[in-house]
Coordinates of C-alpha atoms in Angstrom, one line a residue:
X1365 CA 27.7 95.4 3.9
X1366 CA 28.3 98.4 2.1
X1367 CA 27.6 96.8 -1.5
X1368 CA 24.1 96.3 -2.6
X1369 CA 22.6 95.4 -5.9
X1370 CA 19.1 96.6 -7.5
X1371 CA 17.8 94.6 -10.5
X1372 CA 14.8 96.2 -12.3
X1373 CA 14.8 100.2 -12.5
X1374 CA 11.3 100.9 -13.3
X1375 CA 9.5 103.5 -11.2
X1376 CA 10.0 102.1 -8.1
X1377 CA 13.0 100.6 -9.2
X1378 CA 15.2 103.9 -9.4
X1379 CA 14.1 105.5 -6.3
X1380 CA 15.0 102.9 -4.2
X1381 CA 18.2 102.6 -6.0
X1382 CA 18.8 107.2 -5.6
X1383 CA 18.3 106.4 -2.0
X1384 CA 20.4 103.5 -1.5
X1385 CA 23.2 106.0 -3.5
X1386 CA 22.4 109.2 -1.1
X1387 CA 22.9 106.6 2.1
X1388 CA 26.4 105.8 1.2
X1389 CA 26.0 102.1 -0.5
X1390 CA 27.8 101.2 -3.2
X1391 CA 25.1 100.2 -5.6
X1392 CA 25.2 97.7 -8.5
X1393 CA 22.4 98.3 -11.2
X1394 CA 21.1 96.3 -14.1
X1395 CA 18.1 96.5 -15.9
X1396 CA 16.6 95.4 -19.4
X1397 CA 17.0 98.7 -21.0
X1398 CA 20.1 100.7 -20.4
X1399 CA 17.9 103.9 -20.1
X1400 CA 17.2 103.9 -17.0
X1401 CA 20.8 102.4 -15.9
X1402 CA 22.2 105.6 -17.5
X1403 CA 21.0 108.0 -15.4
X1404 CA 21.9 105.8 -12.1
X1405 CA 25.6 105.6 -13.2
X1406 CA 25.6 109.3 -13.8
X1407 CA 24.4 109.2 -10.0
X1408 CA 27.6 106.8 -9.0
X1409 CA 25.8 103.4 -9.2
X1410 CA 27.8 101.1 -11.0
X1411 CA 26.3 99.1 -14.3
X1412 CA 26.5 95.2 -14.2
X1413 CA 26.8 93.8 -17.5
X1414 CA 24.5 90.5 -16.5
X1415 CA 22.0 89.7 -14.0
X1416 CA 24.8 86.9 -12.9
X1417 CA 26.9 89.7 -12.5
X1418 CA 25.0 91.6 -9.9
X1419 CA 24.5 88.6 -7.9
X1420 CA 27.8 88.6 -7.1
X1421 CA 26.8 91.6 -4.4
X1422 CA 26.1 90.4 -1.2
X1423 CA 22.7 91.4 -1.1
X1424 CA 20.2 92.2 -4.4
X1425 CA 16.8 93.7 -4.9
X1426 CA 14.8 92.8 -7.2
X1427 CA 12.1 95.1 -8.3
X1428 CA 10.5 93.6 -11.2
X1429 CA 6.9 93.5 -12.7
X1430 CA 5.2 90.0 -12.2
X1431 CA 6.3 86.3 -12.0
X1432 CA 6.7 85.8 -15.6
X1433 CA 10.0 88.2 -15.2
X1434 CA 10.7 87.2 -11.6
X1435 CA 11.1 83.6 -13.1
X1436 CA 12.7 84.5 -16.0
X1437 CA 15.4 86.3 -14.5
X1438 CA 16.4 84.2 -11.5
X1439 CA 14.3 80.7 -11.0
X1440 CA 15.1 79.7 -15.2
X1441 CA 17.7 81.0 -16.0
X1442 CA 20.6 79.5 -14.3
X1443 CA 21.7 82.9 -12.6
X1444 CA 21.2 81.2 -9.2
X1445 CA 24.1 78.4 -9.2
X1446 CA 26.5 80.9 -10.3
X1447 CA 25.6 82.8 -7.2
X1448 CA 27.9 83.0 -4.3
X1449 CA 27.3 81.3 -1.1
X1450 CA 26.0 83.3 1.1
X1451 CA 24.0 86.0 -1.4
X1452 CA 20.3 87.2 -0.2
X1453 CA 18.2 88.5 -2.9
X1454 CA 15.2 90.2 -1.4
X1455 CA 12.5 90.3 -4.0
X1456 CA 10.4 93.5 -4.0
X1457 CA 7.8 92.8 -6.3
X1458 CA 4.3 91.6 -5.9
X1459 CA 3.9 87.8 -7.3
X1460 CA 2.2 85.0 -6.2
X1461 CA 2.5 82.7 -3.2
X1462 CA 2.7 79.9 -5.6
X1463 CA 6.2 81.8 -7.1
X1464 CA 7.3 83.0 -4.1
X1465 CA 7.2 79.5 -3.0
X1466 CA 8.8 78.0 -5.8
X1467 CA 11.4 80.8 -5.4
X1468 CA 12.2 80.0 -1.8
X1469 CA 13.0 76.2 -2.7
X1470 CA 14.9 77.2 -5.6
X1471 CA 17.4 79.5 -3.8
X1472 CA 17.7 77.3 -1.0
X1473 CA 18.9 74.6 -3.0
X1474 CA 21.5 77.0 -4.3
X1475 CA 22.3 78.2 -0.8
X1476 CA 21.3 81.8 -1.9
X1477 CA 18.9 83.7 0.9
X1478 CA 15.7 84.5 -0.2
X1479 CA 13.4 87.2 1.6
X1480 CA 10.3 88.7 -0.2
X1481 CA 9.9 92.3 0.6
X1482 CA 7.0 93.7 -1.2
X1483 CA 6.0 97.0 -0.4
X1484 CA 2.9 99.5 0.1
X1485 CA 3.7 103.2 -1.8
X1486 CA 3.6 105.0 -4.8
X1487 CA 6.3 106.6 -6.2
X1488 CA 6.3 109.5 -4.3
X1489 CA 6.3 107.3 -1.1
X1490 CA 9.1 105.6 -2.9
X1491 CA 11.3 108.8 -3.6
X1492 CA 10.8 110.1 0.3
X1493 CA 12.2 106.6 1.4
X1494 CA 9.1 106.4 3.4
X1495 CA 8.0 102.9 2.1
X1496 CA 5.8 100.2 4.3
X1497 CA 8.1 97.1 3.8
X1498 CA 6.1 93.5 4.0
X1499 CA 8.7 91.1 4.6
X1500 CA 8.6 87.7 5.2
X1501 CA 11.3 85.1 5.5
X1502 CA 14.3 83.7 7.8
X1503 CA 14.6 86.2 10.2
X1504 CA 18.1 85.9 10.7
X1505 CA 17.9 87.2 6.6
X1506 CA 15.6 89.9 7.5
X1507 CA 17.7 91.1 10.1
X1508 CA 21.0 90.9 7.8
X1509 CA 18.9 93.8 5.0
X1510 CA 16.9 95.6 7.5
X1511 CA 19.3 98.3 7.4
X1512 CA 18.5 98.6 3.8
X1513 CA 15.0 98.6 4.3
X1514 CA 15.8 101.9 6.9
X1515 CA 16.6 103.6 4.1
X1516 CA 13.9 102.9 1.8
X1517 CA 11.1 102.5 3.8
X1518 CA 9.5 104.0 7.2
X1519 CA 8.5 100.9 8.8
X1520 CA 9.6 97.5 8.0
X1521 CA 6.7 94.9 8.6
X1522 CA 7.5 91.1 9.9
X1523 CA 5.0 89.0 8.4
X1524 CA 6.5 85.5 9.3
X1525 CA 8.9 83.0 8.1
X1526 CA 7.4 82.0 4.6
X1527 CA 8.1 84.4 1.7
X1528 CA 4.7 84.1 0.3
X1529 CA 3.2 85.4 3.5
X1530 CA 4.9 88.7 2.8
X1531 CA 3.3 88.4 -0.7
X1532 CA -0.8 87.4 0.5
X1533 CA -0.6 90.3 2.6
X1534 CA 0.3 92.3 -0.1
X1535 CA -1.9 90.9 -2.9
X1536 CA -5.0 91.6 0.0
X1537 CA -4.2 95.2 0.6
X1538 CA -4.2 96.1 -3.5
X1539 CA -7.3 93.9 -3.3
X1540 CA -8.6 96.5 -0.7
X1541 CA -7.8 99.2 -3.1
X1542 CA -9.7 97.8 -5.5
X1543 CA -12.6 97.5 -4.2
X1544 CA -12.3 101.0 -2.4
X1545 CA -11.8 102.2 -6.3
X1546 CA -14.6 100.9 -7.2
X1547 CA -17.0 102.0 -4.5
X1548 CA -15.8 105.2 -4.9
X1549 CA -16.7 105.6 -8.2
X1550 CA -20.2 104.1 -7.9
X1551 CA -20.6 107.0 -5.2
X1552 CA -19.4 109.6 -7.3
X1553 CA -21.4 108.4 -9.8
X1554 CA -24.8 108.4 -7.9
X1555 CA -23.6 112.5 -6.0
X1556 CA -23.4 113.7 -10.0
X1557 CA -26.4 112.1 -11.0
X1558 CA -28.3 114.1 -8.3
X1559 CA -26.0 117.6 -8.6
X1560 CA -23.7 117.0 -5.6
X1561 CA -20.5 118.9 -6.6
X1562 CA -18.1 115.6 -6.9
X1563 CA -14.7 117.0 -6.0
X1564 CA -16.7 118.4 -2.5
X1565 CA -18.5 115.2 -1.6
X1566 CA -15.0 113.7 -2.2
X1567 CA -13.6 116.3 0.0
X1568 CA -16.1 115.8 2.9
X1569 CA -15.9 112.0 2.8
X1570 CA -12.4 111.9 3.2
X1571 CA -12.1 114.7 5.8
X1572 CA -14.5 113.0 8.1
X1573 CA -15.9 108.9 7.5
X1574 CA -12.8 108.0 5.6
X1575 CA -9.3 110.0 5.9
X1576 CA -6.6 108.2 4.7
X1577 CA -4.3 108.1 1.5
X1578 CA -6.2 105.6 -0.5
X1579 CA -9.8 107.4 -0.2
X1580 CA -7.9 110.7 -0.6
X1581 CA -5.7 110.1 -3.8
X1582 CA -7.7 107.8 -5.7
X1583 CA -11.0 109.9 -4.8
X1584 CA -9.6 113.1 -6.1
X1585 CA -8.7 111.4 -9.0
X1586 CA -12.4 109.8 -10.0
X1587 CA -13.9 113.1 -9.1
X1588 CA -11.6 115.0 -11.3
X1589 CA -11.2 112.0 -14.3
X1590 CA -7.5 112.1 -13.9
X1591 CA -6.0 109.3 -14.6
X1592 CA -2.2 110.2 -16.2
X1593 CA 0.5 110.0 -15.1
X1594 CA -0.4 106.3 -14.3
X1595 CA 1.0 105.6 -10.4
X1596 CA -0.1 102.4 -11.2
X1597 CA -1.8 101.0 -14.2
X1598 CA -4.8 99.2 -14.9
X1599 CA -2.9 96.4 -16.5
X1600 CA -1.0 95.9 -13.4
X1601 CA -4.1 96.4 -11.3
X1602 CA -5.8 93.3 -13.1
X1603 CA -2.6 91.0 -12.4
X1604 CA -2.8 92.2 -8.7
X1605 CA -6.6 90.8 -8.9
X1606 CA -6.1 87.6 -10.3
X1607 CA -3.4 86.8 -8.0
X1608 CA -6.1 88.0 -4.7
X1609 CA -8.4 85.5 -6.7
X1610 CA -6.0 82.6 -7.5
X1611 CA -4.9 82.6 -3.5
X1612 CA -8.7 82.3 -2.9
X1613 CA -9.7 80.1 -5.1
X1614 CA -6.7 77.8 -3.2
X1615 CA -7.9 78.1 0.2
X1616 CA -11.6 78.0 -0.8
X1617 CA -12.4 81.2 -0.1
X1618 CA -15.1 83.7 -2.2
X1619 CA -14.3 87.2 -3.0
X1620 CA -17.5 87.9 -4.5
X1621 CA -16.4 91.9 -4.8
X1622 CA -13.2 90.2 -6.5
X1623 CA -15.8 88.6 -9.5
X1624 CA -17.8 91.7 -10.6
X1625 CA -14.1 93.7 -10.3
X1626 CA -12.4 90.9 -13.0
X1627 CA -15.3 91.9 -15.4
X1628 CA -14.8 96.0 -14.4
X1629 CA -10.6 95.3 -15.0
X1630 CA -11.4 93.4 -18.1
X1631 CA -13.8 95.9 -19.6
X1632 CA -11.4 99.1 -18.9
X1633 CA -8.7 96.8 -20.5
X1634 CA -10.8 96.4 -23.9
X1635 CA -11.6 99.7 -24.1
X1636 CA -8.1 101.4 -24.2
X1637 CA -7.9 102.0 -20.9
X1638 CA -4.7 99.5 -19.8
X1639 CA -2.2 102.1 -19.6
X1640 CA -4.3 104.6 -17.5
X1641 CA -3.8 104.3 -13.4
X1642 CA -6.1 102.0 -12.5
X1643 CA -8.3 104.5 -10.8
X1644 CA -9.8 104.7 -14.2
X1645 CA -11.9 101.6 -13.5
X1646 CA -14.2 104.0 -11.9
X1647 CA -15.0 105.3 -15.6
X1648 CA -17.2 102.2 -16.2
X1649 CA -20.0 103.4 -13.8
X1650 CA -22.2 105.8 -15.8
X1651 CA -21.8 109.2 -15.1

């Protein structure tokens, strides 16, 4: 299996696809724009000239932005029955359980494997091939790609035999985040407002009650009010929420956190704040 496609070369798209190159695979790329592409082929990828085109690798990752495009480019548009027997497209992108579902069915009935693979790491994690993989599907197809996951990711996480689990687990942990963002910027808020030095009180919290990358990265950030380069943006941060609360309001759960953090998204959203990283959210608590 030495021929792998990537579809969607955004910015986790193209380091996945670099590594994928430096291992020795003979990648396929396609993406919207041919930006992006260009620089890949001057790597040694080769361009596809369709999406049906790349599907005739044995294996293709997806790595695109929500369902909307996830349907668009494989569910509707008729790339799947031109597929050969056989293909498994792993689909790295966070979407619903609801899509993933309805993206299971519809590559079985074409006989194409389907395995969602959506992943925790910013770009940086993504460059260092050091990517937690959430993966969920036949086993039998997991095992088939997870030689390609050794190569983009550290540890390759088996979530169970339905796609969409893969894609809850995911949803929760940028949930987490979310409410971790905005905690953290209601603390920050409240060590300014007495004369605590934010960047130390960041510093202290996250070198003793809360190490860890989220705490760390996003805390620095509040404490310093930088919020470009996006890793990811607030746009995309407000589609992660929805899905978290569309997958509870299906099982009947409350996220109470997950109500007050629509109206935080939405508010950072109307006032220009969409393309920031969504650590910016922490800007609506006064300061």
């Amino acid at each position: 299996m030495s021929n792998i496609a990537v579809i969607g070369l955004g910015a986790m798209g193209r380091p996945i696809a670099r590594n994928l190159l430096r291992a020795g695979y003979d990648v396929v790329v396609w993406n919207r724009s041919d930006r992006h592409a260009d620089e890949l082929v001057a790597a040694g990828a080769r361009r596809a000239a369709s999406v049906a085109e790349a599907m005739h690798s044995p294996v293709v990752f997806s790595v695109l932005a929500d369902d909307r495009a996830v349907a668009e480019t494989f569910i509707d548009s008729g790339v799947l029955a031109q597929a050969p027997g056989g293909t498994v497209h792993v689909n790295l992108a966070t979407v619903s359980a609801g899509l993933a579902r309805r993206a299971g069915a519809a590559h079985a009935e074409h006989g194409v494997g389907y395995v969602a693979a959506p992943v925790f790491g910013r770009v940086p994690v993504a460059e260092a091939g050091a990517l937690n993989i959430l993966a969920a599907g036949e086993q039998g197809l997991i095992d088939r790609v997870q030689p390609l996951f050794d190569v983009i990711g550290s540890r390759t996480w088996r979530l169970g035999d339905r796609p969409e689990q893969a894609n809850i687990v995911k949803i929760l942990g940028n949930y987490l985040i979310a409410c971790a963002i905005q905690s953290l910027g209601e603390a920050v808020s409240l060590a300014e407002g007495a004369g605590v030095d934010s960047g130390q009180f960041v510093e202290l919290l996250t070198s003793t009650l809360f190490p860890g990358a989220v705490y760390a990265g996003y805390g620095s950030m509040i404490a310093e009010r930088r919020y470009q380069p996006p890793g990811f943006t607030t746009v995309l941060g407000r589609k992660d929420l929805h899905l978290a609360l569309d997958a509870a309001n299906d099982h009947d759960i409350p996220l109470p956190i997950g109500e007050l953090l629509r109206t935080v998204f939405d508010q950072a959203i109307a006032d220009g704040r969409g393309a920031d990283d969504w650590a910016v959210i922490a800007e609506q608590q006064p300061r």
